[in-house]
PDB file of C-alpha atoms in Angstrom:
ATOM      1  CA  MET F1471      -0.016   0.021  -0.005  1.00 63.00           C
ATOM      2  CA  SER F1472       1.408   3.412  -0.934  1.00 66.00           C
ATOM      3  CA  ASP F1473       1.658   6.505   1.230  1.00 64.00           C
ATOM      4  CA  VAL F1474      -1.128   8.087  -0.848  1.00 56.00           C
ATOM      5  CA  ASP F1475      -3.490   5.168  -0.124  1.00 61.00           C
ATOM      6  CA  ARG F1476      -2.717   5.288   3.581  1.00 56.00           C
ATOM      7  CA  ALA F1477      -3.383   9.075   3.610  1.00 55.00           C
ATOM      8  CA  ARG F1478      -6.780   8.468   1.909  1.00 56.00           C
ATOM      9  CA  GLU F1479      -7.776   5.859   4.538  1.00 59.00           C
ATOM     10  CA  MET F1480      -6.863   8.238   7.346  1.00 54.00           C
ATOM     11  CA  ARG F1481      -9.139  10.986   6.026  1.00 49.00           C
ATOM     12  CA  ALA F1482     -12.147  11.843   8.123  1.00 44.00           C
ATOM     13  CA  PRO F1483     -15.278  10.618   6.402  1.00 50.00           C
ATOM     14  CA  HIS F1484     -16.961  14.023   6.399  1.00 47.00           C
ATOM     15  CA  SER F1485     -14.025  15.944   4.875  1.00 48.00           C
ATOM     16  CA  GLY F1486     -12.699  15.914   1.379  1.00 49.00           C
ATOM     17  CA  SER F1487      -9.019  16.081   2.379  1.00 48.00           C
ATOM     18  CA  ALA F1488      -6.752  14.777   5.076  1.00 49.00           C
ATOM     19  CA  TRP F1489      -5.678  18.311   5.701  1.00 48.00           C
ATOM     20  CA  ALA F1490      -9.189  19.675   6.268  1.00 48.00           C
ATOM     21  CA  SER F1491      -8.805  19.723  10.027  1.00 49.00           C
ATOM     22  CA  VAL F1492      -5.589  21.785   9.741  1.00 47.00           C
ATOM     23  CA  ILE F1493      -6.630  24.334   7.198  1.00 47.00           C
ATOM     24  CA  VAL F1494      -8.703  27.143   8.606  1.00 48.00           C
ATOM     25  CA  ASP F1495     -10.779  29.114   6.186  1.00 50.00           C
ATOM     26  CA  PRO F1496     -10.431  32.896   6.640  1.00 51.00           C
ATOM     27  CA  PRO F1497     -13.478  34.628   7.930  1.00 52.00           C
ATOM     28  CA  SER F1498     -15.791  35.925   5.260  1.00 56.00           C
ATOM     29  CA  HIS F1499     -16.200  39.274   6.986  1.00 55.00           C
ATOM     30  CA  PRO F1500     -14.030  41.049   9.585  1.00 54.00           C
ATOM     31  CA  ASP F1501     -16.789  40.806  12.165  1.00 56.00           C
ATOM     32  CA  VAL F1502     -16.906  37.034  11.818  1.00 54.00           C
ATOM     33  CA  SER F1503     -14.203  35.160  13.685  1.00 55.00           C
ATOM     34  CA  ASN F1504     -12.770  31.681  13.714  1.00 58.00           C
ATOM     35  CA  GLU F1505     -10.623  29.801  16.251  1.00 61.00           C
ATOM     36  CA  ASN F1506      -7.518  31.682  15.111  1.00 61.00           C
ATOM     37  CA  THR F1507      -8.829  35.140  15.932  1.00 60.00           C
ATOM     38  CA  LEU F1508      -8.739  36.364  19.514  1.00 58.00           C
ATOM     39  CA  ASP F1509     -11.634  38.126  21.078  1.00 59.00           C
ATOM     40  CA  PHE F1510     -10.249  39.818  24.218  1.00 56.00           C
ATOM     41  CA  THR F1511     -13.747  40.522  25.552  1.00 59.00           C
ATOM     42  CA  GLN F1512     -14.316  36.779  25.972  1.00 61.00           C
ATOM     43  CA  LEU F1513     -10.946  36.027  27.645  1.00 61.00           C
ATOM     44  CA  SER F1514     -11.564  35.082  31.244  1.00 66.00           C
ATOM     45  CA  GLY F1515      -8.730  35.282  33.668  1.00 75.00           C
ATOM     46  CA  PHE F1516      -6.630  37.582  31.471  1.00 81.00           C
ATOM     47  CA  ASP F1517      -4.472  39.741  33.716  1.00 85.00           C
ATOM     48  CA  GLY F1518      -3.075  42.549  31.594  1.00 88.00           C
ATOM     49  CA  GLU F1519      -1.291  44.146  34.572  1.00 91.00           C
ATOM     50  CA  ALA F1520       0.559  40.980  35.298  1.00 91.00           C
ATOM     51  CA  LEU F1521       1.581  40.705  31.657  1.00 92.00           C
ATOM     52  CA  LEU F1522       2.821  44.272  31.620  1.00 94.00           C
ATOM     53  CA  ALA F1523       4.741  43.649  34.905  1.00 94.00           C
ATOM     54  CA  SER F1524       6.329  40.581  33.383  1.00 94.00           C
ATOM     55  CA  ILE F1525       7.302  42.483  30.266  1.00 95.00           C
ATOM     56  CA  GLN F1526       8.833  45.179  32.482  1.00 95.00           C
ATOM     57  CA  ALA F1527      10.698  42.588  34.511  1.00 96.00           C
ATOM     58  CA  VAL F1528      12.061  41.031  31.297  1.00 96.00           C
ATOM     59  CA  GLY F1529      13.102  44.533  30.118  1.00 96.00           C
ATOM     60  CA  ARG F1530      14.924  45.135  33.446  1.00 96.00           C
ATOM     61  CA  HIS F1531      16.577  41.797  33.160  1.00 97.00           C
ATOM     62  CA  VAL F1532      17.708  42.445  29.616  1.00 97.00           C
ATOM     63  CA  ARG F1533      19.134  45.883  30.650  1.00 97.00           C
ATOM     64  CA  ASP F1534      20.873  44.203  33.613  1.00 97.00           C
ATOM     65  CA  LEU F1535      22.344  41.625  31.272  1.00 97.00           C
ATOM     66  CA  ASP F1536      23.483  44.530  28.931  1.00 97.00           C
ATOM     67  CA  VAL F1537      25.248  46.193  31.919  1.00 97.00           C
ATOM     68  CA  GLN F1538      26.845  42.889  32.892  1.00 97.00           C
ATOM     69  CA  THR F1539      27.942  42.198  29.316  1.00 97.00           C
ATOM     70  CA  GLN F1540      29.449  45.674  28.991  1.00 97.00           C
ATOM     71  CA  ALA F1541      31.299  45.155  32.330  1.00 97.00           C
ATOM     72  CA  GLN F1542      32.571  41.727  31.157  1.00 97.00           C
ATOM     73  CA  ARG F1543      33.653  43.243  27.816  1.00 97.00           C
ATOM     74  CA  GLU F1544      35.561  45.956  29.662  1.00 97.00           C
ATOM     75  CA  ARG F1545      37.204  43.449  31.937  1.00 97.00           C
ATOM     76  CA  ILE F1546      38.158  41.341  28.922  1.00 98.00           C
ATOM     77  CA  ARG F1547      39.642  44.458  27.313  1.00 98.00           C
ATOM     78  CA  GLU F1548      41.619  45.103  30.512  1.00 98.00           C
ATOM     79  CA  LEU F1549      42.817  41.487  30.645  1.00 98.00           C
ATOM     80  CA  ILE F1550      43.842  41.624  26.983  1.00 98.00           C
ATOM     81  CA  ALA F1551      45.761  44.852  27.671  1.00 97.00           C
ATOM     82  CA  GLN F1552      47.493  43.223  30.644  1.00 98.00           C
ATOM     83  CA  VAL F1553      48.388  40.153  28.562  1.00 98.00           C
ATOM     84  CA  ARG F1554      49.750  42.400  25.823  1.00 98.00           C
ATOM     85  CA  GLU F1555      51.856  44.301  28.381  1.00 98.00           C
ATOM     86  CA  HIS F1556      53.149  41.091  29.970  1.00 98.00           C
ATOM     87  CA  LEU F1557      53.936  39.678  26.501  1.00 98.00           C
ATOM     88  CA  ARG F1558      55.721  42.908  25.511  1.00 98.00           C
ATOM     89  CA  ALA F1559      57.764  42.794  28.755  1.00 98.00           C
ATOM     90  CA  ALA F1560      58.623  39.121  28.273  1.00 98.00           C
ATOM     91  CA  ILE F1561      59.732  39.805  24.715  1.00 98.00           C
ATOM     92  CA  GLU F1562      61.834  42.731  25.970  1.00 98.00           C
ATOM     93  CA  ARG F1563      63.403  40.557  28.665  1.00 97.00           C
ATOM     94  CA  ALA F1564      64.104  37.813  26.158  1.00 98.00           C
ATOM     95  CA  GLU F1565      65.722  40.310  23.745  1.00 97.00           C
ATOM     96  CA  GLN F1566      67.840  41.705  26.594  1.00 97.00           C
ATOM     97  CA  ALA F1567      68.923  38.203  27.577  1.00 98.00           C
ATOM     98  CA  GLU F1568      69.851  37.437  24.021  1.00 97.00           C
ATOM     99  CA  ALA F1569      71.882  40.634  23.798  1.00 97.00           C
ATOM    100  CA  ARG F1570      73.657  39.739  27.088  1.00 97.00           C
ATOM    101  CA  GLU F1571      74.332  36.249  25.742  1.00 97.00           C
ATOM    102  CA  ARG F1572      75.775  37.717  22.541  1.00 97.00           C
ATOM    103  CA  ASP F1573      77.975  40.100  24.550  1.00 97.00           C
ATOM    104  CA  MET F1574      79.123  37.251  26.799  1.00 97.00           C
ATOM    105  CA  GLN F1575      79.894  35.140  23.747  1.00 97.00           C
ATOM    106  CA  LEU F1576      81.905  37.947  22.275  1.00 97.00           C
ATOM    107  CA  GLN F1577      83.798  38.447  25.505  1.00 97.00           C
ATOM    108  CA  ALA F1578      84.413  34.684  25.805  1.00 97.00           C
ATOM    109  CA  ASN F1579      85.663  34.557  22.236  1.00 97.00           C
ATOM    110  CA  ALA F1580      87.949  37.508  22.881  1.00 96.00           C
ATOM    111  CA  ALA F1581      89.256  35.909  26.074  1.00 97.00           C
ATOM    112  CA  VAL F1582      89.896  32.594  24.256  1.00 97.00           C
ATOM    113  CA  GLU F1583      91.741  34.389  21.483  1.00 96.00           C
ATOM    114  CA  ALA F1584      93.838  36.318  24.006  1.00 96.00           C
ATOM    115  CA  ALA F1585      94.572  33.101  25.924  1.00 97.00           C
ATOM    116  CA  GLU F1586      95.559  31.362  22.679  1.00 96.00           C
ATOM    117  CA  GLY F1587      97.785  34.342  21.793  1.00 96.00           C
ATOM    118  CA  ARG F1588      99.475  34.153  25.230  1.00 96.00           C
ATOM    119  CA  ALA F1589      99.838  30.414  24.831  1.00 97.00           C
ATOM    120  CA  ARG F1590     101.550  30.934  21.432  1.00 96.00           C
ATOM    121  CA  VAL F1591     103.853  33.562  22.902  1.00 96.00           C
ATOM    122  CA  ALA F1592     104.619  31.237  25.892  1.00 97.00           C
ATOM    123  CA  GLU F1593     105.306  28.362  23.488  1.00 96.00           C
ATOM    124  CA  LYS F1594     107.738  30.535  21.530  1.00 96.00           C
ATOM    125  CA  LEU F1595     109.406  31.676  24.738  1.00 96.00           C
ATOM    126  CA  ALA F1596     109.673  28.040  25.881  1.00 96.00           C
ATOM    127  CA  GLN F1597     111.236  27.011  22.558  1.00 96.00           C
ATOM    128  CA  THR F1598     113.631  29.944  22.807  1.00 96.00           C
ATOM    129  CA  ALA F1599     114.474  28.983  26.417  1.00 96.00           C
ATOM    130  CA  GLU F1600     115.026  25.319  25.429  1.00 96.00           C
ATOM    131  CA  ALA F1601     117.294  26.428  22.548  1.00 96.00           C
ATOM    132  CA  TRP F1602     119.272  28.568  24.908  1.00 95.00           C
ATOM    133  CA  LEU F1603     119.488  25.809  27.510  1.00 95.00           C
ATOM    134  CA  ALA F1604     120.714  23.382  24.890  1.00 94.00           C
ATOM    135  CA  ARG F1605     123.367  25.889  23.733  1.00 94.00           C
ATOM    136  CA  ILE F1606     124.362  26.593  27.361  1.00 92.00           C
ATOM    137  CA  ALA F1607     124.677  22.828  28.031  1.00 89.00           C
ATOM    138  CA  GLU F1608     126.777  22.365  24.901  1.00 90.00           C
ATOM    139  CA  THR F1609     128.956  25.274  25.891  1.00 91.00           C
ATOM    140  CA  LEU F1610     129.375  23.850  29.404  1.00 87.00           C
ATOM    141  CA  ARG F1611     130.319  20.399  28.113  1.00 86.00           C
ATOM    142  CA  ALA F1612     132.735  21.904  25.657  1.00 86.00           C
ATOM    143  CA  GLU F1613     134.393  24.373  28.084  1.00 87.00           C
ATOM    144  CA  LEU F1614     134.363  22.646  31.430  1.00 86.00           C
ATOM    145  CA  PRO F1615     135.861  19.302  32.329  1.00 78.00           C
ATOM    146  CA  ILE F1616     132.696  17.512  33.553  1.00 70.00           C
ATOM    147  CA  PRO F1617     132.611  13.732  32.961  1.00 70.00           C
ATOM    148  CA  GLN F1618     129.913  12.645  30.465  1.00 69.00           C
ATOM    149  CA  GLY F1619     127.602  10.730  32.830  1.00 68.00           C
ATOM    150  CA  GLU F1620     127.595  13.188  35.718  1.00 66.00           C
ATOM    151  CA  MET F1621     125.442  15.852  34.163  1.00 60.00           C
ATOM    152  CA  GLU F1622     121.614  15.484  34.417  1.00 63.00           C
ATOM    153  CA  PRO F1623     119.590  15.941  31.276  1.00 61.00           C
ATOM    154  CA  SER F1624     118.030  18.960  32.828  1.00 59.00           C
ATOM    155  CA  GLY F1625     121.463  20.602  33.033  1.00 54.00           C
ATOM    156  CA  CYS F1626     121.964  20.056  36.790  1.00 56.00           C
ATOM    157  CA  GLN F1627     124.961  18.187  38.200  1.00 56.00           C
ATOM    158  CA  LYS F1628     124.430  14.926  40.147  1.00 53.00           C
ATOM    159  CA  ALA F1629     125.040  15.142  43.846  1.00 50.00           C
ATOM    160  CA  ALA F1630     127.989  12.986  45.061  1.00 46.00           C
TER     161      ALA F1630
END
């Protein structure tokens, strides 16, 4: 059975369409009403003052929410400004630390270069001193009668 057939079976016997109970014909004249038009003279228990008071309460609540929203927005702006300031300060501190690190690296490089230079000079002085000591030892051996085995390699004489 198709959906159309099922819909036909569900129709009320007195109506020509399944939608007849949903569709409301407009009134033929403005003085005539149907179930969709309200006649306030026939409403029993309608309290207009209570409705107005409720509307006013809702209005106050909306205004209060507006004030709270504005306060929260302002607080968020303040927090964002604080975060920006903290971030700016942190970036500044990091840049200062990087500058100090670069300066320290330059100083360390200069100190290493100076130490290496002093080491080269010391090495040359040591080589010169060794050369002089070797010459002095040769001259001592050649000029003084010291037996061959009695002289230390360092140039000192053995104690007897």
